[in-house]
Amino acid sequence: MRFRFTQTAIDTAEARGELLDLGAGGYVSFEGWVRDHNEGQDVIRLEYEAFQELAVKEGERIVAEALRRFPVRHALCIHRVGTLALSDMAVWVGVSSAHRGEAFDACRFIIDEVKHRVPIWKKEHYRSGDSGWVNCERCAAAPHHGHHHEPAVSPVHK
Amino acid sequence: MRFRFTQTAIDTAEARGELLDLGAGGYVSFEGWVRDHNEGQDVIRLEYEAFQELAVKEGERIVAEALRRFPVRHALCIHRVGTLALSDMAVWVGVSSAHRGEAFDACRFIIDEVKHRVPIWKKEHYRSGDSGWVNCERCAAAPHHGHHHEPAVSPVHK
Amino acid sequence: MQLKIQYYAVMREQAGRSEESLETSAATPADLYGELIVRHGFTLTREQLKVAVNSEFSDWSRPLSAGDAVVFIPPVAGG
Amino acid sequence: MQLKIQYYAVMREQAGRSEESLETSAATPADLYGELIVRHGFTLTREQLKVAVNSEFSDWSRPLSAGDAVVFIPPVAGG
């Protein structure tokens, strides 16, 4: 399983161990951390929710695509679900490769695709007491700003 | 000190801790591992040697350049010296950033520049009993192949 | 026929439930969403959603069969 | 004048030492390397090296002063 979920803190040392390979000279990892602000609001915690049956299939497809597109050795992605506090790790991607360039490319490909294709949602809770589901602008009907914008928030006032 | 040397195993957990930041949503790290082959030869161990007085200055300049060029929060590079076995970590780079794209760019910039500019050398010891200092082709007088080739080896037969 | 609908995230909150079984004559996911948007007052238009049938992405025009499990997928935000 | 030369990596092996103090009339690092390539039989040409004086990268034509510490830097291979 090259894409999986966890309800508890991601064990990056264990995950990295799965990528060790005597033929690998480069290893790149990405961690997504819960930060204290988004779109001008003070964030105090997040909730992640996933449609896991489909998400693990789509996640596996993304990692398999990365392994086909880039000549890397191993790749793995772990996503956390549930309630996360500031600076908690929400997602981890690791790639080992003979050469470093491909490891960077594959790692970035995986996190970009996971963020856009895998059915996972996050609800931000703000210091103000409001909360909102974070939406990918690329997926929204309007306005269309292209692919590289930051997430926007659909406020769901309590 | 955002660039430093160690004679012992790189403590990545401690190093990552120096980059934590509540405003950072993305963290990218690179590890260079000793692999079991190079240029068709079976490698059994490596020795890294540095001109440390100049290397730490040049390394600091590289990290400072990365922090100027890319809007990231923190960056750090640690290089090991001495004798390394297969799969040992020779170098670590970590970058934390509000957004992930810049963290990938800055991390890659730092490792690329460190490999090309910092006075560190490695001697490969081969299963055959031979050994050789690894040279960057980009730095060699001839032939010029551009910037993205793999290291070549200057054999120093015993 | 009987269908099973599962709700996640903003859809779950707006539907006020995680899943329901529904007796419907909807022939496709598009028809089904047309029924449910009235019933639950969803704010997202079909164009903002994707749909999955039996845990795989699906066309909106795929014919539905009795027992199918349908999920409407709002814009994702993993990572 | 007296200079201090430090050797690393392949230069150290070919010189058979890590450093030496040398009485020389070499006016520049380029002149100095011309002396040392004969003395130690270095295989690398000046074009393949960089040079540092007092722990900072230097031009080959910089004037040397008594007490300067010079390092010839073969192609690097960190990482």
CSV table of C-alpha atoms in Angstrom, one decimal, chain A:
chain,number,residue,atom,x,y,z
A,1,MET,CA,0.0,0.0,0.0
A,2,ARG,CA,1.7,3.2,-1.2
A,3,PHE,CA,-1.1,5.5,-0.1
A,4,ARG,CA,-2.8,5.2,3.3
A,5,PHE,CA,-4.6,6.9,6.1
A,6,THR,CA,-3.8,7.2,9.8
A,7,GLN,CA,-6.0,8.5,12.7
A,8,THR,CA,-2.9,9.2,14.7
A,9,ALA,CA,0.4,11.1,14.3
A,10,ILE,CA,2.3,10.1,11.1
A,11,ASP,CA,5.4,8.0,12.0
A,12,THR,CA,7.8,9.4,9.5
A,13,ALA,CA,10.8,7.4,10.7
A,14,GLU,CA,8.8,4.2,10.0
A,15,ALA,CA,7.6,5.5,6.7
A,16,ARG,CA,11.1,6.5,5.6
A,17,GLY,CA,12.3,3.1,6.4
A,18,GLU,CA,10.0,1.6,3.8
A,19,LEU,CA,11.8,3.6,1.1
A,20,LEU,CA,15.4,2.7,2.0
A,21,ASP,CA,17.2,1.1,-0.9
A,22,LEU,CA,21.0,0.6,-1.4
A,23,GLY,CA,20.6,1.8,-4.9
A,24,ALA,CA,19.0,5.1,-3.9
A,25,GLY,CA,21.3,8.2,-3.6
A,26,GLY,CA,18.6,10.7,-3.0
A,27,TYR,CA,15.5,11.0,-0.8
A,28,VAL,CA,13.0,13.8,-0.8
A,29,SER,CA,10.1,14.1,1.6
A,30,PHE,CA,7.3,16.6,1.9
A,31,GLU,CA,5.2,17.3,5.1
A,32,GLY,CA,2.1,19.4,5.2
A,33,TRP,CA,1.8,21.2,8.5
A,34,VAL,CA,-1.3,22.9,10.0
A,35,ARG,CA,-0.5,26.6,9.9
A,36,ASP,CA,-2.0,29.3,12.0
A,37,HIS,CA,-3.6,31.3,9.2
A,38,ASN,CA,-5.3,31.0,5.9
A,39,GLU,CA,-6.9,33.7,3.7
A,40,GLY,CA,-6.4,36.3,6.4
A,41,GLN,CA,-8.1,34.3,9.2
A,42,ASP,CA,-6.5,33.0,12.4
A,43,VAL,CA,-6.8,29.2,12.3
A,44,ILE,CA,-6.9,27.3,15.6
A,45,ARG,CA,-7.5,23.7,14.5
A,46,LEU,CA,-8.5,21.6,11.5
A,47,GLU,CA,-10.6,18.6,10.9
A,48,TYR,CA,-9.8,16.3,8.0
A,49,GLU,CA,-12.3,13.9,6.6
A,50,ALA,CA,-11.9,11.4,3.7
A,51,PHE,CA,-14.0,9.2,1.5
A,52,GLN,CA,-11.5,6.5,2.3
A,53,GLU,CA,-12.6,3.6,0.0
A,54,LEU,CA,-12.2,5.9,-3.1
A,55,ALA,CA,-9.3,7.9,-1.6
A,56,VAL,CA,-7.0,5.0,-1.2
A,57,LYS,CA,-7.7,3.9,-4.8
A,58,GLU,CA,-7.0,7.3,-6.2
A,59,GLY,CA,-4.0,7.8,-4.0
A,60,GLU,CA,-2.5,4.5,-5.1
A,61,ARG,CA,-3.1,5.5,-8.7
A,62,ILE,CA,-1.3,8.8,-8.2
A,63,VAL,CA,1.8,7.1,-6.6
A,64,ALA,CA,1.7,4.5,-9.4
A,65,GLU,CA,1.6,7.3,-12.0
A,66,ALA,CA,4.6,8.9,-10.3
A,67,LEU,CA,6.6,5.7,-10.4
A,68,ARG,CA,5.8,5.4,-14.1
A,69,ARG,CA,6.5,9.0,-15.0
A,70,PHE,CA,9.7,9.4,-13.0
A,71,PRO,CA,12.6,6.9,-12.7
A,72,VAL,CA,12.5,6.7,-8.9
A,73,ARG,CA,12.9,3.7,-6.6
A,74,HIS,CA,10.1,4.0,-4.1
A,75,ALA,CA,7.3,6.4,-3.1
A,76,LEU,CA,4.8,6.5,-0.3
A,77,CYS,CA,2.1,8.9,0.9
A,78,ILE,CA,0.3,8.9,4.2
A,79,HIS,CA,-2.5,11.3,5.1
A,80,ARG,CA,-3.9,11.9,8.5
A,81,VAL,CA,-7.6,12.3,9.3
A,82,GLY,CA,-9.4,13.6,12.3
A,83,THR,CA,-8.8,16.7,14.4
A,84,LEU,CA,-5.4,18.3,14.1
A,85,ALA,CA,-3.8,21.1,16.1
A,86,LEU,CA,-1.5,23.8,14.8
A,87,SER,CA,1.8,22.5,13.5
A,88,ASP,CA,0.5,18.9,13.4
A,89,MET,CA,1.5,17.0,10.2
A,90,ALA,CA,-1.5,16.4,7.9
A,91,VAL,CA,0.2,14.6,5.1
A,92,TRP,CA,3.6,13.1,4.4
A,93,VAL,CA,5.1,12.1,1.0
A,94,GLY,CA,8.5,10.4,0.6
A,95,VAL,CA,10.4,9.4,-2.5
A,96,SER,CA,13.8,7.6,-2.9
A,97,SER,CA,15.6,7.6,-6.2
A,98,ALA,CA,19.0,6.9,-7.7
A,99,HIS,CA,19.3,10.6,-8.6
A,100,ARG,CA,17.9,13.6,-6.7
A,101,GLY,CA,16.2,15.5,-9.6
A,102,GLU,CA,13.6,12.7,-10.1
A,103,ALA,CA,13.0,12.4,-6.4
A,104,PHE,CA,12.1,16.1,-6.2
A,105,ASP,CA,9.9,15.9,-9.3
A,106,ALA,CA,8.0,12.8,-8.2
A,107,CYS,CA,7.5,14.1,-4.6
A,108,ARG,CA,6.0,17.3,-5.9
A,109,PHE,CA,3.9,15.5,-8.5
A,110,ILE,CA,2.4,13.3,-5.8
A,111,ILE,CA,1.5,16.1,-3.3
A,112,ASP,CA,0.1,18.3,-6.1
A,113,GLU,CA,-2.1,15.4,-7.5
A,114,VAL,CA,-3.2,14.3,-4.0
A,115,LYS,CA,-4.4,17.8,-3.2
A,116,HIS,CA,-6.4,18.0,-6.4
A,117,ARG,CA,-7.7,14.6,-6.9
A,118,VAL,CA,-8.1,12.6,-3.7
A,119,PRO,CA,-11.4,12.9,-1.9
A,120,ILE,CA,-10.2,14.5,1.4
A,121,TRP,CA,-11.7,17.6,2.9
A,122,LYS,CA,-10.6,20.0,5.6
A,123,LYS,CA,-12.6,22.2,7.8
A,124,GLU,CA,-10.8,25.1,9.4
A,125,HIS,CA,-11.8,26.4,12.8
A,126,TYR,CA,-11.0,30.1,13.3
A,127,ARG,CA,-10.2,32.2,16.4
A,128,SER,CA,-13.3,34.2,15.6
A,129,GLY,CA,-15.5,31.1,16.3
A,130,ASP,CA,-16.4,30.6,12.6
A,131,SER,CA,-15.4,27.6,10.6
A,132,GLY,CA,-15.3,26.7,7.0
A,133,TRP,CA,-14.7,23.9,4.5
A,134,VAL,CA,-11.6,24.7,2.4
A,135,ASN,CA,-12.3,24.5,-1.3
A,136,CYS,CA,-9.9,24.2,-4.2
A,137,GLU,CA,-10.5,27.1,-6.5
A,138,ARG,CA,-9.5,25.0,-9.4
A,139,CYS,CA,-12.5,22.8,-8.7
A,140,ALA,CA,-15.0,25.5,-8.1
A,141,ALA,CA,-17.4,26.7,-10.9
A,142,ALA,CA,-16.6,30.4,-10.6
A,143,PRO,CA,-14.5,32.4,-10.6
A,144,HIS,CA,-11.8,30.6,-12.6
A,145,HIS,CA,-8.3,31.7,-11.7
A,146,GLY,CA,-6.2,28.9,-13.1
A,147,HIS,CA,-4.5,26.1,-11.3
A,148,HIS,CA,-2.0,27.7,-9.0
A,149,HIS,CA,-4.0,29.6,-6.5
A,150,GLU,CA,-4.3,29.0,-2.9
A,151,PRO,CA,-7.4,27.3,-1.4
A,152,ALA,CA,-10.4,29.4,-0.8
A,153,VAL,CA,-12.8,28.9,2.0
A,154,SER,CA,-16.5,28.4,1.8
A,155,PRO,CA,-17.7,29.8,5.1
A,156,VAL,CA,-20.1,27.7,7.0
A,157,HIS,CA,-21.1,30.0,9.8
A,158,LYS,CA,-22.3,28.2,12.9
